[in-house]
Each structure stands twice: as C-alpha cells, then as structure tokens.
XYZ file of N, CA and C in Angstrom:
603
model
N -21.604 15.494 -1.259
C -20.577 15.710 -0.246
C -19.488 14.643 -0.364
N -18.232 15.051 -0.330
C -17.111 14.136 -0.452
C -16.700 13.656 0.932
N -16.705 12.330 1.133
C -16.311 11.770 2.419
C -14.804 11.601 2.521
N -14.380 11.160 3.685
C -12.955 10.954 3.935
C -12.430 9.747 3.164
N -11.262 9.916 2.590
C -10.547 8.816 1.954
C -9.305 8.536 2.796
N -9.131 7.299 3.197
C -7.960 6.917 3.975
C -6.955 6.160 3.129
N -5.803 5.910 3.712
C -4.764 5.137 3.033
C -4.033 4.282 4.061
N -3.843 3.010 3.738
C -3.124 2.082 4.607
C -1.884 1.577 3.880
N -0.730 1.724 4.519
C 0.532 1.205 3.987
C 0.847 -0.093 4.717
N 0.977 -1.176 3.961
C 1.210 -2.495 4.544
C 2.706 -2.783 4.583
N 3.270 -2.761 5.787
C 4.716 -2.948 5.960
C 4.998 -3.935 7.084
N 4.181 -4.977 7.169
C 4.279 -5.892 8.303
C 5.091 -7.142 8.077
N 5.565 -7.360 6.843
C 6.229 -8.619 6.517
C 7.643 -8.745 7.061
N 8.187 -9.963 6.912
C 9.471 -10.301 7.523
C 10.662 -10.036 6.621
N 10.460 -9.969 5.304
C 11.549 -9.675 4.373
C 12.611 -10.775 4.353
N 12.191 -12.036 4.375
C 13.149 -13.145 4.436
C 14.001 -13.273 3.182
N 13.426 -12.989 2.023
C 14.155 -13.206 0.766
C 15.271 -12.195 0.536
N 15.265 -11.092 1.283
C 16.281 -10.069 1.064
C 17.645 -10.520 1.563
N 17.665 -11.406 2.541
C 18.927 -11.943 3.042
C 19.614 -11.017 4.025
N 20.574 -11.573 4.769
C 21.325 -10.769 5.721
C 20.478 -10.348 6.906
N 20.981 -9.387 7.654
C 20.293 -8.918 8.856
C 19.413 -7.700 8.602
N 19.516 -7.113 7.419
C 18.781 -5.878 7.150
C 17.403 -6.167 6.579
N 16.394 -5.518 7.117
C 15.051 -5.598 6.534
C 15.062 -4.812 5.227
N 14.418 -5.367 4.202
C 14.471 -4.716 2.884
C 13.922 -3.293 2.917
N 12.939 -3.029 3.768
C 12.333 -1.699 3.791
C 13.257 -0.648 4.389
N 14.349 -1.106 5.018
C 15.346 -0.178 5.544
C 16.486 0.056 4.564
N 16.549 -0.751 3.507
C 17.603 -0.574 2.504
C 17.426 0.778 1.824
N 18.520 1.433 1.561
C 18.454 2.776 0.981
C 18.355 2.695 -0.538
N 17.451 3.496 -1.057
C 17.277 3.661 -2.491
C 17.429 5.148 -2.760
N 18.528 5.526 -3.383
C 18.829 6.944 -3.468
C 19.167 7.456 -2.083
N 18.478 8.489 -1.657
C 18.772 9.101 -0.359
C 17.783 8.717 0.732
N 16.862 7.801 0.421
C 15.827 7.452 1.401
C 15.752 5.950 1.613
N 15.320 5.512 2.805
C 14.989 4.100 2.986
C 13.803 3.750 2.083
N 13.747 2.504 1.654
C 12.692 2.072 0.741
C 11.302 2.399 1.282
N 11.081 2.158 2.558
C 9.762 2.410 3.146
C 9.351 3.870 3.053
N 10.314 4.769 3.079
C 9.980 6.196 3.074
C 9.276 6.616 1.795
N 9.540 5.911 0.682
C 8.873 6.254 -0.580
C 7.361 6.083 -0.460
N 6.931 4.974 0.138
C 5.490 4.748 0.298
C 4.882 5.768 1.249
N 5.579 6.050 2.344
C 5.079 7.033 3.305
C 4.935 8.399 2.645
N 5.944 8.812 1.896
C 5.898 10.124 1.250
C 4.787 10.198 0.212
N 4.628 9.136 -0.585
C 3.570 9.134 -1.601
C 2.196 9.247 -0.949
N 1.981 8.507 0.126
C 0.669 8.499 0.783
C 0.368 9.820 1.472
N 1.340 10.356 2.196
C 1.065 11.566 2.980
C 0.994 12.817 2.117
N 1.518 12.760 0.917
C 1.423 13.904 0.008
C 0.192 13.821 -0.892
N -0.536 12.717 -0.811
C -1.709 12.529 -1.664
C -2.917 13.239 -1.072
N -4.052 13.120 -1.770
C -5.293 13.720 -1.299
C -6.021 12.848 -0.273
N -5.436 11.712 0.085
C -6.010 10.924 1.181
C -5.966 11.765 2.455
N -7.033 11.720 3.232
C -7.138 12.608 4.391
C -6.510 12.029 5.648
N -6.241 10.734 5.646
C -5.562 10.122 6.786
C -4.787 8.912 6.295
N -3.732 8.580 7.008
C -2.845 7.510 6.573
C -2.449 6.664 7.778
N -2.411 5.352 7.580
C -1.984 4.426 8.624
C -0.853 3.559 8.102
N 0.218 3.490 8.860
C 1.347 2.617 8.549
C 1.269 1.402 9.456
N 1.157 0.210 8.851
C 1.082 -1.028 9.623
C 2.443 -1.708 9.604
N 3.025 -1.882 10.781
C 4.313 -2.568 10.906
C 4.111 -3.835 11.724
N 5.006 -4.793 11.520
C 4.903 -6.051 12.243
C 6.282 -6.562 12.600
N 6.863 -7.360 11.701
C 8.227 -7.837 11.902
C 9.180 -6.639 11.929
N 10.128 -6.662 12.850
C 11.146 -5.589 12.940
C 10.511 -4.209 13.097
N 9.383 -4.135 13.776
C 8.637 -2.879 13.859
C 9.482 -1.728 14.378
N 10.163 -1.940 15.494
C 10.904 -0.824 16.077
C 12.076 -0.406 15.209
N 12.718 -1.357 14.560
C 13.821 -1.012 13.654
C 13.329 -0.133 12.513
N 12.155 -0.433 11.990
C 11.590 0.391 10.917
C 11.276 1.790 11.428
N 10.654 1.867 12.585
C 10.225 3.163 13.107
C 11.400 4.017 13.553
N 12.525 3.387 13.880
C 13.711 4.145 14.275
C 14.358 4.858 13.093
N 14.068 4.394 11.878
C 14.763 4.910 10.697
C 13.890 5.826 9.852
N 12.618 5.459 9.670
C 11.761 6.241 8.779
C 11.077 7.365 9.542
N 10.526 8.289 8.785
C 9.767 9.411 9.339
C 8.298 9.209 8.996
N 7.479 8.729 9.943
C 6.075 8.463 9.626
C 5.264 9.719 9.328
N 5.773 10.894 9.723
C 5.078 12.162 9.481
C 3.630 12.092 9.948
N 2.693 12.271 9.013
C 1.287 12.330 9.407
C 0.635 10.951 9.493
N 1.415 9.888 9.412
C 0.844 8.542 9.490
C 0.590 8.129 10.934
N -0.577 7.566 11.171
C -0.770 6.827 12.414
C -0.025 5.504 12.266
N 0.549 5.017 13.337
C 1.310 3.768 13.288
C 0.563 2.693 14.062
N 0.355 1.544 13.405
C -0.284 0.397 14.043
C 0.707 -0.761 14.032
N 0.929 -1.350 15.196
C 1.796 -2.525 15.299
C 0.925 -3.779 15.224
N 1.178 -4.597 14.231
C 0.405 -5.815 14.035
C 1.137 -6.991 14.682
N 0.695 -7.369 15.863
C 1.332 -8.478 16.575
C 1.077 -9.819 15.894
N 0.103 -9.865 14.984
C -0.257 -11.118 14.304
C 0.312 -11.193 12.895
N 1.396 -10.474 12.627
C 1.916 -10.383 11.260
C 2.283 -11.738 10.667
N 2.627 -12.719 11.517
C 2.992 -14.045 11.005
C 1.814 -14.747 10.336
N 0.601 -14.288 10.595
C -0.587 -14.915 10.006
C -0.772 -14.555 8.535
N -0.004 -13.599 8.017
C -0.108 -13.226 6.612
C -0.568 -11.796 6.417
N -0.572 -11.371 5.159
C -0.849 -9.969 4.849
C -2.265 -9.558 5.247
N -3.194 -10.522 5.258
C -4.572 -10.177 5.632
C -4.641 -9.628 7.054
N -3.767 -10.103 7.933
C -3.783 -9.601 9.314
C -3.353 -8.141 9.365
N -2.384 -7.764 8.534
C -1.965 -6.355 8.475
C -3.046 -5.494 7.843
N -3.709 -6.049 6.839
C -4.797 -5.322 6.194
C -5.906 -5.022 7.201
N -6.257 -6.020 7.998
C -7.308 -5.819 9.004
C -6.873 -4.812 10.065
N -5.603 -4.898 10.470
C -5.107 -3.983 11.501
C -5.165 -2.536 11.024
N -4.818 -2.309 9.765
C -4.883 -0.958 9.221
C -6.304 -0.488 8.994
N -7.136 -1.389 8.496
C -8.532 -1.045 8.225
C -9.240 -0.553 9.480
N -8.888 -1.093 10.627
C -9.549 -0.713 11.879
C -9.441 0.783 12.159
N -8.438 1.435 11.593
C -8.281 2.884 11.767
C -9.149 3.696 10.810
N -9.798 3.027 9.857
C -10.479 3.760 8.783
C -11.927 3.315 8.585
N -12.511 2.692 9.578
C -13.866 2.159 9.418
C -14.898 3.248 9.176
N -14.610 4.475 9.579
C -15.537 5.574 9.344
C -15.309 6.304 8.039
N -14.297 5.904 7.294
C -13.992 6.580 6.032
C -14.926 6.118 4.920
N -15.073 6.963 3.920
C -15.898 6.609 2.764
C -15.239 5.521 1.930
N -13.925 5.547 1.879
C -13.163 4.568 1.108
C -11.740 4.560 1.640
N -10.997 3.528 1.275
C -9.623 3.435 1.759
C -8.736 2.827 0.673
N -7.560 3.414 0.509
C -6.540 2.877 -0.392
C -5.642 1.939 0.405
N -5.334 0.800 -0.180
C -4.374 -0.124 0.416
C -3.177 -0.242 -0.520
N -1.987 -0.047 0.040
C -0.774 -0.114 -0.769
C 0.298 -0.886 -0.007
N 1.151 -1.580 -0.763
C 2.271 -2.272 -0.136
C 3.454 -1.319 -0.070
N 4.404 -1.640 0.792
C 5.465 -0.684 1.117
C 6.715 -0.829 0.263
N 6.732 -1.803 -0.647
C 7.975 -2.070 -1.381
C 7.867 -1.786 -2.879
N 7.004 -0.841 -3.250
C 6.854 -0.428 -4.650
C 7.170 1.061 -4.759
N 8.451 1.434 -4.789
C 8.817 2.851 -4.710
C 8.515 3.665 -5.958
N 8.116 3.016 -7.049
C 7.795 3.770 -8.259
C 6.325 4.181 -8.310
N 5.549 3.765 -7.324
C 4.179 4.278 -7.193
C 4.264 5.722 -6.719
N 3.593 6.607 -7.429
C 3.722 8.036 -7.168
C 2.477 8.599 -6.467
N 2.670 9.735 -5.840
C 1.549 10.453 -5.232
C 0.420 10.646 -6.237
N 0.772 11.018 -7.454
C -0.248 11.259 -8.482
C -1.029 9.996 -8.816
N -0.415 8.821 -8.700
C -1.141 7.569 -8.914
C -2.245 7.420 -7.873
N -1.919 7.694 -6.629
C -2.919 7.596 -5.560
C -4.035 8.613 -5.765
N -3.672 9.808 -6.181
C -4.685 10.840 -6.418
C -5.602 10.465 -7.575
N -5.081 9.760 -8.556
C -5.926 9.328 -9.681
C -6.922 8.262 -9.238
N -6.529 7.422 -8.300
C -7.484 6.459 -7.739
C -8.623 7.189 -7.037
N -8.267 8.223 -6.285
C -9.281 8.998 -5.563
C -10.213 9.708 -6.538
N -9.661 10.293 -7.584
C -10.483 10.968 -8.596
C -11.453 9.991 -9.243
N -10.971 8.790 -9.569
C -11.838 7.780 -10.181
C -12.941 7.354 -9.217
N -12.626 7.256 -7.942
C -13.641 6.896 -6.946
C -14.734 7.953 -6.878
N -14.353 9.203 -6.956
C -15.352 10.268 -6.875
C -16.305 10.238 -8.063
N -15.856 9.664 -9.172
C -16.718 9.543 -10.349
C -17.588 8.288 -10.295
N -17.195 7.304 -9.511
C -17.926 6.035 -9.421
C -17.699 5.459 -8.022
N -18.549 5.830 -7.092
C -18.288 5.529 -5.680
C -18.608 4.101 -5.282
N -19.175 3.314 -6.178
C -19.466 1.916 -5.852
C -18.385 0.961 -6.338
N -17.489 1.442 -7.171
C -16.494 0.559 -7.784
C -15.226 0.468 -6.947
N -14.566 -0.687 -7.030
C -13.194 -0.810 -6.556
C -12.302 -0.231 -7.645
N -11.314 0.545 -7.258
C -10.422 1.189 -8.226
C -8.998 0.701 -7.967
N -8.356 0.189 -9.008
C -7.011 -0.362 -8.853
C -6.072 0.234 -9.886
N -4.809 0.253 -9.546
C -3.781 0.727 -10.466
C -3.464 -0.372 -11.477
N -3.153 0.041 -12.701
C -2.846 -0.900 -13.778
C -1.630 -0.422 -14.556
N -0.786 -1.370 -14.947
C 0.325 -1.085 -15.856
C 0.415 -2.237 -16.837
N 0.091 -1.979 -18.099
C 0.030 -3.054 -19.081
C -1.071 -4.034 -18.717
N -0.709 -5.310 -18.628
C -1.697 -6.342 -18.287
C -1.743 -6.618 -16.785
N -0.930 -5.911 -16.019
C -0.849 -6.139 -14.578
C -1.703 -5.112 -13.840
N -2.458 -5.571 -12.860
C -3.198 -4.645 -12.012
C -3.183 -5.158 -10.571
N -3.340 -4.233 -9.661
C -3.336 -4.620 -8.249
C -3.196 -3.415 -7.352
N -2.521 -3.598 -6.218
C -2.325 -2.489 -5.291
C -1.269 -1.540 -5.828
N -1.474 -0.253 -5.542
C -2.496 0.360 -4.703
C -3.916 0.148 -5.247
N -4.820 -0.076 -4.334
C -6.208 -0.341 -4.679
C -7.114 0.386 -3.693
N -8.130 1.048 -4.219
C -9.092 1.776 -3.387
C -10.377 0.974 -3.288
N -10.835 0.760 -2.073
C -12.085 0.041 -1.847
C -13.067 0.917 -1.084
N -14.291 1.068 -1.610
C -15.329 1.810 -0.890
C -15.726 1.086 0.400
N -16.360 1.817 1.290
C -16.724 1.292 2.605
C -17.562 0.023 2.519
N -18.364 -0.126 1.502
C -19.244 -1.298 1.440
C -18.475 -2.611 1.347
N -17.167 -2.524 1.041
C -16.336 -3.726 0.982
C -15.540 -3.959 2.269
N -15.676 -3.076 3.247
C -14.856 -3.189 4.455
C -15.131 -4.489 5.217
N -16.389 -4.899 5.276
C -16.711 -6.132 6.001
C -16.046 -7.334 5.343
N -16.037 -7.356 4.016
C -15.372 -8.451 3.298
C -13.865 -8.420 3.531
N -13.291 -7.223 3.580
C -11.864 -7.100 3.875
C -11.550 -7.665 5.255
N -12.405 -7.384 6.210
C -12.176 -7.834 7.587
C -12.263 -9.349 7.724
N -12.889 -10.012 6.748
C -13.005 -11.478 6.802
C -11.827 -12.193 6.142
N -10.949 -11.456 5.466
C -9.814 -12.089 4.792
C -8.864 -12.706 5.807
N -8.242 -13.802 5.401
C -7.292 -14.484 6.268
C -6.061 -14.916 5.460
N -4.981 -15.190 6.168
C -3.769 -15.680 5.517
C -3.131 -14.636 4.619
N -2.750 -15.063 3.432
C -2.104 -14.156 2.485
C -3.071 -13.605 1.444
N -4.365 -13.706 1.710
C -5.363 -13.119 0.810
C -5.386 -11.608 1.007
N -5.330 -10.873 -0.109
C -5.363 -9.420 -0.043
C -6.608 -8.855 -0.695
N -6.604 -7.550 -0.903
C -7.774 -6.867 -1.454
C -8.130 -7.365 -2.852
N -7.138 -7.852 -3.594
C -7.408 -8.329 -4.954
C -8.385 -9.500 -4.945
N -8.376 -10.276 -3.880
C -9.308 -11.402 -3.764
C -10.749 -10.912 -3.858
N -11.028 -9.779 -3.265
C -12.379 -9.219 -3.299
C -12.677 -8.622 -4.666
N -11.700 -7.922 -5.234
C -11.901 -7.273 -6.532
C -12.171 -8.279 -7.641
N -11.707 -9.510 -7.472
C -11.871 -10.535 -8.507
C -13.195 -11.284 -8.409
N -13.984 -10.989 -7.392
C -15.239 -11.709 -7.228
C -16.249 -11.309 -8.303
N -17.049 -12.264 -8.685
C -18.080 -12.018 -9.700
C -19.069 -10.967 -9.199
N -19.410 -10.044 -10.083
C -20.379 -9.012 -9.743
C -19.781 -7.750 -9.163
N -18.496 -7.776 -8.843
C -17.836 -6.581 -8.312
C -17.414 -5.686 -9.470
N -17.795 -4.422 -9.397
C -17.391 -3.486 -10.443
C -15.970 -3.006 -10.154
N -15.109 -3.156 -11.153
C -13.695 -2.820 -10.998
C -13.291 -1.810 -12.055
N -12.682 -0.719 -11.612
C -12.134 0.273 -12.536
C -10.622 0.226 -12.447
N -9.964 0.180 -13.599
C -8.507 0.131 -13.658
C -7.983 1.465 -14.159
N -7.030 2.023 -13.429
C -6.460 3.330 -13.735
C -4.988 3.152 -14.091
N -4.592 3.670 -15.236
C -3.214 3.493 -15.695
C -2.228 4.212 -14.782
N -1.173 3.503 -14.411
C -0.106 4.098 -13.605
C 0.712 5.058 -14.456
N 1.297 6.043 -13.812
C 2.121 7.007 -14.534
C 3.414 6.383 -15.026
N 3.941 5.432 -14.275
C 5.168 4.740 -14.673
C 4.830 3.340 -15.162
N 5.446 2.926 -16.256
C 5.234 1.559 -16.739
C 5.850 0.538 -15.789
N 6.702 1.001 -14.890
C 7.349 0.114 -13.919
C 6.759 0.258 -12.519
N 5.549 0.770 -12.428
C 4.963 1.072 -11.116
C 4.899 -0.145 -10.200
N 4.752 -1.341 -10.774
C 4.616 -2.537 -9.948
C 5.957 -3.190 -9.620
N 7.047 -2.571 -10.036
C 8.363 -3.092 -9.671
C 8.515 -3.049 -8.157
N 8.847 -4.195 -7.568
C 8.986 -4.244 -6.117
C 10.352 -4.799 -5.742
N 10.618 -4.816 -4.464
C 11.923 -5.245 -3.965
C 11.755 -6.471 -3.077
N 12.353 -7.574 -3.508
C 12.433 -8.767 -2.672
C 13.880 -9.161 -2.394
N 14.787 -8.780 -3.297
C 16.190 -9.169 -3.187
C 17.085 -7.950 -3.400
N 18.358 -8.025 -3.014
C 19.283 -6.923 -3.301
C 19.391 -6.620 -4.789
N 19.247 -7.643 -5.639
C 19.295 -7.413 -7.087
C 18.126 -6.542 -7.538
N 16.957 -6.748 -6.953
C 15.804 -5.896 -7.269
C 16.101 -4.448 -6.907
N 16.739 -4.259 -5.770
C 17.066 -2.908 -5.316
C 18.047 -2.235 -6.273
N 19.047 -2.990 -6.723
C 20.020 -2.439 -7.674
C 19.337 -2.032 -8.974
N 18.395 -2.858 -9.423
C 17.684 -2.548 -10.673
C 16.847 -1.280 -10.517
N 16.157 -1.162 -9.401
C 15.334 0.023 -9.166
C 16.174 1.279 -9.009
N 17.382 1.110 -8.529
C 18.258 2.263 -8.327
C 18.571 2.963 -9.644
N 18.402 2.246 -10.751
C 18.639 2.840 -12.064
C 17.399 3.527 -12.631
N 16.277 3.408 -11.937
C 15.003 3.911 -12.472
C 14.600 5.261 -11.893
N 15.386 5.813 -10.983
C 15.112 7.118 -10.391
C 13.691 7.212 -9.848
N 13.370 6.407 -8.824
C 12.017 6.478 -8.257
C 11.720 7.846 -7.683
N 10.464 8.248 -7.752
C 10.057 9.526 -7.185
C 8.612 9.421 -6.761
N 8.192 10.313 -5.884
C 6.807 10.305 -5.441
C 6.075 11.503 -6.020
C-alpha cells in the first residue's frame, strides 16, 4: 500500500541580500513571481498534500502568489533559521509516509523532478532521496517518516542535508532534469541570469 507523500516549501527567509524593499520571492521571473514556480511545481506533482511556510514579509508574499492547494503556515520564529521553518512545515505532515522539503528560490526545479523523488522512494522506502546535478546534491529532498523526529530536533540553519550526511543513513541521488536545477536567486543579478534560462515547472 502506498502512503501519503507530502511536500513542504520553505519560504520563511528575509531575503536581505536581494536589496531594496522588494522580497526576492516577489520578484518577477517571466510572467510569475519567483515563489510561484515552487508552488506550481509542488502542487502539480504526485505529492498528495503541500504546505507553504512563510515568515518574513508573510502577508506581502500571500498577497501576490496563488497558494492554490497549499496549506499556509506562518512561522513566527523565522529569525531562528531555516530549521524553524522546516519544523513548522513538518508539523502538517507527521502522518505522512514521507515528505519532500524544497526551498522556494530554485525556479528550475521541475514537477517531474519531484515526481522522480517520489518514484525512487517507492522503490526504496527506507532511504533519503535527494536531487543531484553533477557533483551537487541537496533539496528538494524526500525523507521517510522514520527521519521526522531527527528533523524536528534541528536548530538554527541546519537543514535536511544534515541528516542525510550522517553515517549509516542510506541516501539515493536522483539526477535533475536540468543541469541548472540548483540555480537560486539571492541577488538581482541572479534573477537576470535565470531569466535567460526559461524556467518551467
């Protein structure tokens, strides 16, 4: 029997490096705000439920994007680091068989990438499954329920990769469809560069 697979989008950060008054996740890439790419990829995937975690500038983000089928969690502790957003999102998925965690500023991650993580999990339900491009691997990352307690203990800026790197943990790496899947946005220059790559979900 196949259990529920959830997905958490981590969008709680402050976006200080982007500069100006605009949060980077509200910057437009093509015809959509940057955050909308992650939402669209997650909600179109085979994940059965999705949670969007917002923190800094929460209402500004929610006023612009369309969460669609995402549950929205406001992380009041976002200043404590990404682990606080991870825990806030995980709380919505404690009954799921596994959960994908993805950051909100990688618009070249596609729906099919998330579905490939799910397919790999169904073949090996004890392993952590992560996306890989070349020598780089990381989020999106799928963790089975048996790792949820360890996720809940993370603090500061420690993310799911901290658990995947532990000795004895079985890790499966799945090639991303785009060689630029891990391209993210921290500055306006990053956004300009991505604008030439035609991101899609």
